PDB file of C-alpha atoms and ligand atoms in Angstrom:
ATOM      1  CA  UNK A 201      56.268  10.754  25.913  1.00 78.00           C
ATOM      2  CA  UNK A 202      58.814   8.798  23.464  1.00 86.00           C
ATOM      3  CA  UNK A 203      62.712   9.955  24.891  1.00 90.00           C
ATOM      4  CA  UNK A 204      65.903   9.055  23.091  1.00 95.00           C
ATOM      5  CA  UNK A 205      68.019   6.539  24.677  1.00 97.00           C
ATOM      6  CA  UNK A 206      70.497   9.482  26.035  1.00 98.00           C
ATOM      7  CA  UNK A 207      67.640  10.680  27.681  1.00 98.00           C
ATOM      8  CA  UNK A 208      66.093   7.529  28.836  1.00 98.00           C
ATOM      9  CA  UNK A 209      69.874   6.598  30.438  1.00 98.00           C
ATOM     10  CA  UNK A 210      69.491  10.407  32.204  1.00 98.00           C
ATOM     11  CA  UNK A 211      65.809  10.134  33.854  1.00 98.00           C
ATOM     12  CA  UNK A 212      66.528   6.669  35.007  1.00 98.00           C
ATOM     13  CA  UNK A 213      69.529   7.575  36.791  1.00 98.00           C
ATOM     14  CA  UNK A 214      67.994  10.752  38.272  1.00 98.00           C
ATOM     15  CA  UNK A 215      64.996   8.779  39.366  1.00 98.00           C
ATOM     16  CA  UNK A 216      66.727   6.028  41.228  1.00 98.00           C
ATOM     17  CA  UNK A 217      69.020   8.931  43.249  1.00 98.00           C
ATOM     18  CA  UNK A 218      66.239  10.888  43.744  1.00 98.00           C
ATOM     19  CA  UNK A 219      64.656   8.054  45.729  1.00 97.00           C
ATOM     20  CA  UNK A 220      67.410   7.614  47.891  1.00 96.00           C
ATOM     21  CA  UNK A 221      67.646  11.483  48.610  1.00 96.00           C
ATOM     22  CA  UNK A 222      64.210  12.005  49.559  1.00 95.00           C
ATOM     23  CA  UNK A 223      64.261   9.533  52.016  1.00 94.00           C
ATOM     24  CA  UNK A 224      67.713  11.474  53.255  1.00 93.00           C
ATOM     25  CA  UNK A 225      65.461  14.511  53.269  1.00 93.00           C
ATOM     26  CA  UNK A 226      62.648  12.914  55.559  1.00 90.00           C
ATOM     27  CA  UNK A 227      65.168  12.735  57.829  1.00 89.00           C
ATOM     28  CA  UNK A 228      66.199  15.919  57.839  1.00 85.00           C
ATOM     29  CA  UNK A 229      63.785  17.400  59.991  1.00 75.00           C
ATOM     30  CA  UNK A 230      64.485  15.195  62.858  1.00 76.00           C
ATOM     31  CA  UNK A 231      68.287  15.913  62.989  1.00 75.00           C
ATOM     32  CA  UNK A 232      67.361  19.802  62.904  1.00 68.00           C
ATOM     33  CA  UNK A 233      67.272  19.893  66.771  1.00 63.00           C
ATOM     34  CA  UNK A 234      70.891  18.445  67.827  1.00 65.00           C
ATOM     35  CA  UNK A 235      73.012  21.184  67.916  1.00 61.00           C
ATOM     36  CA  UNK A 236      75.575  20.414  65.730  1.00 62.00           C
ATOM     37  CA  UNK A 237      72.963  19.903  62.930  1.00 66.00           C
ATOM     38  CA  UNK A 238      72.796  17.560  60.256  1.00 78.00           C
ATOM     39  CA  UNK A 239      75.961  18.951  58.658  1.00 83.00           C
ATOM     40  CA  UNK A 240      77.621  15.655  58.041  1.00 86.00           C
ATOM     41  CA  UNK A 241      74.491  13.456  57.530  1.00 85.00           C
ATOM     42  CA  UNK A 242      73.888  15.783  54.001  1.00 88.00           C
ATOM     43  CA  UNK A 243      77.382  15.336  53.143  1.00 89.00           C
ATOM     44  CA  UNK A 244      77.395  11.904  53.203  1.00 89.00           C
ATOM     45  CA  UNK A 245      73.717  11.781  51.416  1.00 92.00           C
ATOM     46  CA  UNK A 246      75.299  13.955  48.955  1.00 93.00           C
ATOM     47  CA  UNK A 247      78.489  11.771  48.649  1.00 94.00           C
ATOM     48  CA  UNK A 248      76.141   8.370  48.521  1.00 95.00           C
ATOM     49  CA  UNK A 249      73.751  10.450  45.447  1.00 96.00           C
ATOM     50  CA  UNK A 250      77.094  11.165  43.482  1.00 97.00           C
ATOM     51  CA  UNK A 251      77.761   7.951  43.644  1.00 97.00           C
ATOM     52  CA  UNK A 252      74.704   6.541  42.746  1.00 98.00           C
ATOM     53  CA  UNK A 253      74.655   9.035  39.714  1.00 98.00           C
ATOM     54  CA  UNK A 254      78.328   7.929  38.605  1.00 98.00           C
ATOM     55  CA  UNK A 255      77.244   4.155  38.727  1.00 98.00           C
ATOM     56  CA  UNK A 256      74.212   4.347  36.562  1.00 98.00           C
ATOM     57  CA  UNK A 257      75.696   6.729  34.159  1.00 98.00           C
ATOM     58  CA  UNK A 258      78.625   4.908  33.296  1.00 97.00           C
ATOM     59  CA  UNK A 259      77.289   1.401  33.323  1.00 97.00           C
ATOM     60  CA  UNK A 260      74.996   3.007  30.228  1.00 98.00           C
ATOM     61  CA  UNK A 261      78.128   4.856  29.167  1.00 98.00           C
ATOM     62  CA  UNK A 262      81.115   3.183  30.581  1.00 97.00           C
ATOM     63  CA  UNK A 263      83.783   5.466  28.690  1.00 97.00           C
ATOM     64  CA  UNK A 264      82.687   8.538  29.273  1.00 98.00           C
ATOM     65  CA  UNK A 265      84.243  10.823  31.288  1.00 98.00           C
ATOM     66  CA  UNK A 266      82.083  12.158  34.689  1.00 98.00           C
ATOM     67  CA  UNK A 267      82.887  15.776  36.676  1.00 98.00           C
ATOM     68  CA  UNK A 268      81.184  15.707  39.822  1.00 96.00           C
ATOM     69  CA  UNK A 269      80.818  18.297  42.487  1.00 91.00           C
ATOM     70  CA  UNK A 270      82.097  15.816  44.857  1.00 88.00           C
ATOM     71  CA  UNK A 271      84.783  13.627  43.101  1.00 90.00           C
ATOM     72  CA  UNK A 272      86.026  15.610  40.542  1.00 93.00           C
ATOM     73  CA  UNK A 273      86.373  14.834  37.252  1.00 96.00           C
ATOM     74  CA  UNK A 274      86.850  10.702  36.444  1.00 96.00           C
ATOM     75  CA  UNK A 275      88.396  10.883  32.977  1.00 95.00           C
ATOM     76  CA  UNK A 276      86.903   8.140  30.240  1.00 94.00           C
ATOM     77  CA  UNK A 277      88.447   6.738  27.361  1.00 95.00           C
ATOM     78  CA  UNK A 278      86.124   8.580  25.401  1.00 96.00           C
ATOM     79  CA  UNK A 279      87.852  12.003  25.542  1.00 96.00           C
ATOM     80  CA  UNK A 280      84.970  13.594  23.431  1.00 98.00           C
ATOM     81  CA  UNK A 281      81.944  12.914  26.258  1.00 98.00           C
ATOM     82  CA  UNK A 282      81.658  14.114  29.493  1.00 98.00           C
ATOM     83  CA  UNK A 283      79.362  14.093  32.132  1.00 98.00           C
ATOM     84  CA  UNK A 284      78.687  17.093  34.797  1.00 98.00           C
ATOM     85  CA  UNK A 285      77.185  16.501  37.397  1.00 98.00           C
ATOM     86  CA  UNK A 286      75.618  18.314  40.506  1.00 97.00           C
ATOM     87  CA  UNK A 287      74.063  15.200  42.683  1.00 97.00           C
ATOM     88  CA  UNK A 288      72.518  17.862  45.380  1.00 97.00           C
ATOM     89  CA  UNK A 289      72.244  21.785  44.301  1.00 97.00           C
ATOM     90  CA  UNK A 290      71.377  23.890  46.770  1.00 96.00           C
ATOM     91  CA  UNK A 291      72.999  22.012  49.542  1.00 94.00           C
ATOM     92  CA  UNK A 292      71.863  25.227  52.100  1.00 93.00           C
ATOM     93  CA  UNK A 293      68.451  24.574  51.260  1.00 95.00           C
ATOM     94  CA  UNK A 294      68.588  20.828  51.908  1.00 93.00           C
ATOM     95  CA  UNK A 295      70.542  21.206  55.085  1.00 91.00           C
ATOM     96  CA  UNK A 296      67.745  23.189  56.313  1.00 90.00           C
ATOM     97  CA  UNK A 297      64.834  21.321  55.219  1.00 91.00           C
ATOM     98  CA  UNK A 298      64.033  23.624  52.441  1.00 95.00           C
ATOM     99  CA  UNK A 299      62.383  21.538  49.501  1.00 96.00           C
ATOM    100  CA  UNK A 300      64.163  23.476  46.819  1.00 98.00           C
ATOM    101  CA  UNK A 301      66.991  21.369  45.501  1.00 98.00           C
ATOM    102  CA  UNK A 302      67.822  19.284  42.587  1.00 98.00           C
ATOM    103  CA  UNK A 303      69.805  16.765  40.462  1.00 98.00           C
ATOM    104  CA  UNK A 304      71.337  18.346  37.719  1.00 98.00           C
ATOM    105  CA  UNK A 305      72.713  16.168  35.445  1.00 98.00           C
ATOM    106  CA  UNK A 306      74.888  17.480  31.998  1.00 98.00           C
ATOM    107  CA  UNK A 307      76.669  15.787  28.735  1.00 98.00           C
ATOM    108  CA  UNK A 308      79.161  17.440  27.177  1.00 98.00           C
ATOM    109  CA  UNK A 309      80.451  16.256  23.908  1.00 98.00           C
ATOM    110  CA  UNK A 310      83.398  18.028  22.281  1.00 97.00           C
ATOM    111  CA  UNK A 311      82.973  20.547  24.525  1.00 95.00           C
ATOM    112  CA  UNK A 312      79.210  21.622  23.856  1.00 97.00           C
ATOM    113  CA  UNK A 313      76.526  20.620  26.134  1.00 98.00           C
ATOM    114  CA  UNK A 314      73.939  18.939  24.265  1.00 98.00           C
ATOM    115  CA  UNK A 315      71.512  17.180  26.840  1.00 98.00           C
ATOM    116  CA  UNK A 316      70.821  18.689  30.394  1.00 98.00           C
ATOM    117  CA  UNK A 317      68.457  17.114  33.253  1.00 98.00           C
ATOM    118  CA  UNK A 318      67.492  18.774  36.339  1.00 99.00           C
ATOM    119  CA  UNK A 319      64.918  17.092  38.575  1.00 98.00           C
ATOM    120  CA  UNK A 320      63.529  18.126  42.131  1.00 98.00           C
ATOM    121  CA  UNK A 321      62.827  14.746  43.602  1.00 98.00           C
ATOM    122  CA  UNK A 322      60.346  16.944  46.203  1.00 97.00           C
ATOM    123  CA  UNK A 323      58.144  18.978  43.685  1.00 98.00           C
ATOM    124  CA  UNK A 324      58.753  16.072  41.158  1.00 98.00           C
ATOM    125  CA  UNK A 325      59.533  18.681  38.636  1.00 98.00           C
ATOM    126  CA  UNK A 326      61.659  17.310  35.976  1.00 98.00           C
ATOM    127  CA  UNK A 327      63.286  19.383  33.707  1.00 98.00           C
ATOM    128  CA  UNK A 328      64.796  17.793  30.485  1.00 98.00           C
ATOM    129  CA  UNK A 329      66.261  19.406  26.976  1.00 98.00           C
ATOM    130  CA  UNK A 330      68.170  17.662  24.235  1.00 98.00           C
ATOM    131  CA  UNK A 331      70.163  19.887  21.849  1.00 98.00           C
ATOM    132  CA  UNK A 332      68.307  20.586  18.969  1.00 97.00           C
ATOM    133  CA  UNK A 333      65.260  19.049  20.437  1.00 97.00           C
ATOM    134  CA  UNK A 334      63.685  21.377  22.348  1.00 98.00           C
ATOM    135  CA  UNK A 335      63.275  21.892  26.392  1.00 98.00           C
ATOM    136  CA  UNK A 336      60.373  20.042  28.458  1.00 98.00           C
ATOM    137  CA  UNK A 337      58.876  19.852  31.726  1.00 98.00           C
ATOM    138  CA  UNK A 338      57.028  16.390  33.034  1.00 98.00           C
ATOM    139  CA  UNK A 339      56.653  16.450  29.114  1.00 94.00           C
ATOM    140  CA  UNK A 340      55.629  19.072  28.542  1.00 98.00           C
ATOM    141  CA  UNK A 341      57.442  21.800  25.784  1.00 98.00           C
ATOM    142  CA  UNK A 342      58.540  24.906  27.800  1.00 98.00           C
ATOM    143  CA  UNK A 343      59.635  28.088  26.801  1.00 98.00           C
ATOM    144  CA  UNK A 344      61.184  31.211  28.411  1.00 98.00           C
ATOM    145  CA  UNK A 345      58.765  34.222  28.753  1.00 98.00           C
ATOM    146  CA  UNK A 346      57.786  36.717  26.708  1.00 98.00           C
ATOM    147  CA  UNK A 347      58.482  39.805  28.646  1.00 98.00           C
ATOM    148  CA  UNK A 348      60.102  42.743  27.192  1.00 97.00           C
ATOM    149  CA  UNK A 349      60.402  45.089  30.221  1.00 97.00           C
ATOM    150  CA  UNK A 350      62.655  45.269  33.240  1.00 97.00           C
ATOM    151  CA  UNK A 351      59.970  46.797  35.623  1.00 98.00           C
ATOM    152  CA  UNK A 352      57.882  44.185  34.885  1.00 98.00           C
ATOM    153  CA  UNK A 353      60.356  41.724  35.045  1.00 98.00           C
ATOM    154  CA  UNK A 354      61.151  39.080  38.061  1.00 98.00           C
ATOM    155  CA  UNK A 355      64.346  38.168  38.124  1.00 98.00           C
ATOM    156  CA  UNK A 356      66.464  35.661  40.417  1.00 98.00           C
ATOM    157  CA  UNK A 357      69.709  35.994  41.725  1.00 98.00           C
ATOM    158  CA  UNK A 358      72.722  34.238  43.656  1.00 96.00           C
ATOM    159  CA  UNK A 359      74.465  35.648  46.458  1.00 93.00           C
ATOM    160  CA  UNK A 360      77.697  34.448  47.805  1.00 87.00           C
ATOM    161  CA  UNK A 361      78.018  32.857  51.336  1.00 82.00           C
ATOM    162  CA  UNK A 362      80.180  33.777  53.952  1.00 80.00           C
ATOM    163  CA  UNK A 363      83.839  34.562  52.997  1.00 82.00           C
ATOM    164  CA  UNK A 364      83.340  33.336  49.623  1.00 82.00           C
ATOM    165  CA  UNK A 365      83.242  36.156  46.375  1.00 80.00           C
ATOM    166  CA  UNK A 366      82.681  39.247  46.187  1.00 87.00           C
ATOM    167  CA  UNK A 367      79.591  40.090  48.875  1.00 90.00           C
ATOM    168  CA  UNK A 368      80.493  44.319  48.204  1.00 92.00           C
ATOM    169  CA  UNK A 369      79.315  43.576  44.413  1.00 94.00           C
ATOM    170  CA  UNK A 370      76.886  41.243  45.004  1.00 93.00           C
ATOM    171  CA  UNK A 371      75.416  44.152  47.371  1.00 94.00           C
ATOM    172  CA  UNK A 372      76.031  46.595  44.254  1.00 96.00           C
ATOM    173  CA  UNK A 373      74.404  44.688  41.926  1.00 97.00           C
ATOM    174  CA  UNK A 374      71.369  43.599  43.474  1.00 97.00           C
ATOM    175  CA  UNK A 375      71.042  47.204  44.420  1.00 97.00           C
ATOM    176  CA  UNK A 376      70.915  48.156  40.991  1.00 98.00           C
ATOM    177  CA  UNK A 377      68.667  45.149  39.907  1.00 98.00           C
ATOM    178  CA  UNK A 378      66.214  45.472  42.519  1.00 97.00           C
ATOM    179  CA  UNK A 379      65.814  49.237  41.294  1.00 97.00           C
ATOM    180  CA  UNK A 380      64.637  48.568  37.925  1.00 97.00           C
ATOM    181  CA  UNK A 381      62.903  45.518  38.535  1.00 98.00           C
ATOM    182  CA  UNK A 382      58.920  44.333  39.306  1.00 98.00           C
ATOM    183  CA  UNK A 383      60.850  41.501  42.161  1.00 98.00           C
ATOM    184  CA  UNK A 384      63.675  40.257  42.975  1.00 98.00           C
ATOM    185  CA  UNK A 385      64.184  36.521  44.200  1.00 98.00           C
ATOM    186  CA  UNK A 386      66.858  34.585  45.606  1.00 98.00           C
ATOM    187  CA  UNK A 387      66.233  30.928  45.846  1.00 98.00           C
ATOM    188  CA  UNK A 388      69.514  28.947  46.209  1.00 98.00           C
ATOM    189  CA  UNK A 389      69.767  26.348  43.681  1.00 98.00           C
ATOM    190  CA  UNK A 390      71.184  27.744  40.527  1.00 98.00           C
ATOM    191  CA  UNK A 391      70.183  24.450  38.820  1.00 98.00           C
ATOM    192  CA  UNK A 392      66.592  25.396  39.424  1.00 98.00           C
ATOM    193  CA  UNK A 393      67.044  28.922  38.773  1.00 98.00           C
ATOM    194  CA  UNK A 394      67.976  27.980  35.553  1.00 99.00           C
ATOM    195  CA  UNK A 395      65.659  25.425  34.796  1.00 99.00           C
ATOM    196  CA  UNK A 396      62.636  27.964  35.643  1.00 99.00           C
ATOM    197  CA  UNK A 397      64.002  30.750  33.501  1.00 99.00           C
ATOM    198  CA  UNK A 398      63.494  27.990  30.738  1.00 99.00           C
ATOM    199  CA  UNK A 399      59.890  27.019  31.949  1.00 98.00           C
ATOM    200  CA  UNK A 400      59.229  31.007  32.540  1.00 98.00           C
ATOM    201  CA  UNK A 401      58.359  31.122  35.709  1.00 98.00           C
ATOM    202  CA  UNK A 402      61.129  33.620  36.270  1.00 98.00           C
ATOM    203  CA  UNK A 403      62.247  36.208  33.558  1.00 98.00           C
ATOM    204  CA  UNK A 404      66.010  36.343  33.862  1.00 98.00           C
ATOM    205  CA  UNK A 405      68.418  34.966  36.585  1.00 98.00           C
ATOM    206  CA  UNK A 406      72.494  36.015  37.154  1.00 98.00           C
ATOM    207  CA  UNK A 407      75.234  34.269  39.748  1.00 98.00           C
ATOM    208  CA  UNK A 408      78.632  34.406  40.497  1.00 97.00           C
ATOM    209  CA  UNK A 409      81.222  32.391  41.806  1.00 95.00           C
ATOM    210  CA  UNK A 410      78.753  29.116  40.494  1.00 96.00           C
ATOM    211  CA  UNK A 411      80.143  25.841  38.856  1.00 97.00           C
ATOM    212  CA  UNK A 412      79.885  24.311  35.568  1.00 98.00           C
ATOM    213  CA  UNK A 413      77.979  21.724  37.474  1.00 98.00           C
ATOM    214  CA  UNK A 414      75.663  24.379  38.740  1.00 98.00           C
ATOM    215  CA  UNK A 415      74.586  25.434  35.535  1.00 98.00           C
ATOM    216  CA  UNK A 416      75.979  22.571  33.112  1.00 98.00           C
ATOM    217  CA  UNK A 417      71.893  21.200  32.679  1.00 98.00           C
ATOM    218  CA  UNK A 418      70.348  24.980  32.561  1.00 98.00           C
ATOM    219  CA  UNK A 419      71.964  26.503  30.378  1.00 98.00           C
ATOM    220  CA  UNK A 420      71.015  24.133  27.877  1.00 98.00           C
ATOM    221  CA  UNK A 421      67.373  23.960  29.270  1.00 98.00           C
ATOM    222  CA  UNK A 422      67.097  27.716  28.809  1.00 98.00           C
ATOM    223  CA  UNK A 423      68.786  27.737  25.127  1.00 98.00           C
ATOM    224  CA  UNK A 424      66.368  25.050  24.044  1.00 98.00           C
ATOM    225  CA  UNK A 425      63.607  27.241  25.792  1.00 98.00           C
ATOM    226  CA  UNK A 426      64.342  29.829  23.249  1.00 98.00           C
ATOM    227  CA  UNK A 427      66.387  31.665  26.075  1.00 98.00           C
ATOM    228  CA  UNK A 428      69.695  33.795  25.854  1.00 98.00           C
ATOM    229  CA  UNK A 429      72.766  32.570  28.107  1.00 98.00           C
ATOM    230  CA  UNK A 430      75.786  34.590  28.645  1.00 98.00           C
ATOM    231  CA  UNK A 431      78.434  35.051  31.262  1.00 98.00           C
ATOM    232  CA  UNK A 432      78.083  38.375  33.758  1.00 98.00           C
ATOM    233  CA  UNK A 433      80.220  40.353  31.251  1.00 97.00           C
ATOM    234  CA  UNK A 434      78.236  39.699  27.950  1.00 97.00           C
ATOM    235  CA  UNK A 435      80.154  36.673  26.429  1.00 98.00           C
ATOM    236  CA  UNK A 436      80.358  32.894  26.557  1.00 97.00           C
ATOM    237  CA  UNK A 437      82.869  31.839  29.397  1.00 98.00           C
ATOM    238  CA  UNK A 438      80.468  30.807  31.499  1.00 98.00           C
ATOM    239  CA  UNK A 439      82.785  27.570  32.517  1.00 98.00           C
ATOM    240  CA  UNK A 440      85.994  29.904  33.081  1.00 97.00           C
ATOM    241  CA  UNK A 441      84.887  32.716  35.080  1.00 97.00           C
ATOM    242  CA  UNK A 442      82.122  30.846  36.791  1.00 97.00           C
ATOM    243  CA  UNK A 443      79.358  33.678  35.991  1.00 97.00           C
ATOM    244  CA  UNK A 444      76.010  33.478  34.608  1.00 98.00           C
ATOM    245  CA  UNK A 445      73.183  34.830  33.238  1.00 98.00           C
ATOM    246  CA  UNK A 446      69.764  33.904  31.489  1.00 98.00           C
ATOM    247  CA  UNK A 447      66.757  35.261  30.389  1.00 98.00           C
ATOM    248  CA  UNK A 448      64.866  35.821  26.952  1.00 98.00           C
ATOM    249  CA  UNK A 449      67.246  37.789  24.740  1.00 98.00           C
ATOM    250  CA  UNK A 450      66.234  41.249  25.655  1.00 98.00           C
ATOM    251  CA  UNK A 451      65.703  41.123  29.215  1.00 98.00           C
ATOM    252  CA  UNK A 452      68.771  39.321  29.055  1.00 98.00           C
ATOM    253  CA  UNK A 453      70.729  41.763  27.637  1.00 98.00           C
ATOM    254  CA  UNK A 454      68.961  45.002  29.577  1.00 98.00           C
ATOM    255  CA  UNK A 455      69.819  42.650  32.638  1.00 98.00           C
ATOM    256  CA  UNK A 456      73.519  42.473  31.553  1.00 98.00           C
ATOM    257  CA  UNK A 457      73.718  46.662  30.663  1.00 98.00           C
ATOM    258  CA  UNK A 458      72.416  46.843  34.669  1.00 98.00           C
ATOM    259  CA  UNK A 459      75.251  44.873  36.376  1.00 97.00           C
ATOM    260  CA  UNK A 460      77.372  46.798  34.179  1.00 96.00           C
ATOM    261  CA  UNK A 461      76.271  49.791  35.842  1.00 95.00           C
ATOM    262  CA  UNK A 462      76.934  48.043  39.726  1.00 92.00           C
TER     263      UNK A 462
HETATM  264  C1  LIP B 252      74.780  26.056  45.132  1.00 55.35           C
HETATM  265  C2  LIP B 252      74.174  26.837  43.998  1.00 55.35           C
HETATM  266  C3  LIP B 252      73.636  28.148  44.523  1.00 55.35           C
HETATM  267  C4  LIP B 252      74.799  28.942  44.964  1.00 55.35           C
HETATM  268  C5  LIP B 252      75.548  28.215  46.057  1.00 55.35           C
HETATM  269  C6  LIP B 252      75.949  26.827  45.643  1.00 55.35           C
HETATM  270  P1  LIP B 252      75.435  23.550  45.759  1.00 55.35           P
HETATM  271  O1  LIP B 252      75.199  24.788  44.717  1.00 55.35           O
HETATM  272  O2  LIP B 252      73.206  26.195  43.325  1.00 55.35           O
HETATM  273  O3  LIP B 252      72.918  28.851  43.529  1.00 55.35           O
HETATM  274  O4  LIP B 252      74.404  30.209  45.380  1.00 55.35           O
HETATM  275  O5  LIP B 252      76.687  28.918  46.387  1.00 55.35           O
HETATM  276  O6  LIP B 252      76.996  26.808  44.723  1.00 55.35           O
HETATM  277  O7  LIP B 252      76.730  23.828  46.430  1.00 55.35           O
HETATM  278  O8  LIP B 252      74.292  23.522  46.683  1.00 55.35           O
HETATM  279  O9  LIP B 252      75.485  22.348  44.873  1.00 55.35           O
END
């Protein structure tokens, strides 16, 4: 399949990190039995992908600017273009040799996202959308499903960790969800959460307490699937109060009347 250059710059620098973090994650398994884990061994791997990821991106775009979940943001001299980047979401999963994790890779220009990336370098899935262009997976044009029900709806959620947000809500509102709903999943990388809401594999998907790199790539996966995106209180500050949610419009917005109700 024919990619634009923007794209071409993206996969490239997804596929050479994703190389170096499978290998990382072959290791995995054999660091599982000390007992302090292989805590430190994913933060470096994590550290080394960023890294990787910030060095292929801006040799193809040396001005722009780059927000990572490890660095921070590296401003460019090209205030209008930004990357965000997540070089290893669902760091829980990876840490306990879960293959569900991905590079998520955003650009921002003037503030919009208009190309998103998010690849699983385990299940080879790779996710990419360009605004305007339409949303694909290993090339091939997905699109958010075509439910229109709640109860037959399955929908994936986050839930905070340990002494981080609001655990009493997140109990309240996957109490409500799970009430009016055919299943309820929680898989740990909102990247991918994201990216399958786009593909349809799941019908909606809500989080809390996420990051714009989290969700910088889905969201625009899921709007060029067709899908709706809004924050856990109906509007668009998905960036400020670090809430999501995403489905097709009407599940979407039957999802959002349910938290209101948590
Ligand atoms: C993770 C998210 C996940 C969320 C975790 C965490 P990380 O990203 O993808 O959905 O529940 O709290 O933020 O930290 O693995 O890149």
């Amino acid at each position: 399949m024919h990619h634009s250059a923007l794209l071409n710059v993206m996969i490239a620098a997804a596929r050479k990190t994703a190389r170096a973090l499978k290998r990382d994650f072959g290791e995995i398994e054999n660091l599982q039995v000390s007992l302090k884990g292989p805590a430190n061994f994913v933060s470096a791997a994590d550290r080394r992908a960023e890294e990787t990821l910030y060095a292929e991106l801006s040799r193809a775009r040396p001005n722009y600017g780059f927000l990572g979940e490890e660095g921070g943001m590296r401003d460019g001299a090209d205030k209008s273009h930004r990357w965000i980047v997540d070089p290893l979401d669902g760091t829980t999963n990876f840490l306990h040799s879960i293959p569900h994790f991905a590079i998520s890779v955003a650009l921002e220009r003037e503030g919009t996202i208009v190309a998103g990336l998010v690849y699983n370098p385990v299940s080879e899935d790779l996710f990419v959308a360009e605004k305007g262009k339409g949303a694909f997976l290993n090339d091939h044009r997905i699109r958010v499903a075509g439910r229109k029900v709640l109860a037959d709806a399955v929908i994936a959620c986050g839930l905070p960790h340990i002494g981080r947000g609001d655990a009493e809500l997140g109990h309240k509102e996957t109490g409500a969800v799970q009430r009016q709903v055919a299943g309820l999943r929680r898989f740990g990388a909102a990247a991918l959460d994201l990216a399958w809401v786009a593909a349809g594999r799941l019908d909606a998907y809500w989080e809390r307490d996420i990051k714009p790199w989290d969700m910088g790539a889905g969201i625009i996966l899921v709007r060029e699937a067709g899908g709706y995106i809004s924050d856990c209180y109906g509007g668009e500050e998905m960036f400020a109060n670090g809430t999501i949610t995403a489905g097709n419009e009407t599940i979407g917005k039957e999802l959002l009347k349910v938290l209101k109700t948590a």
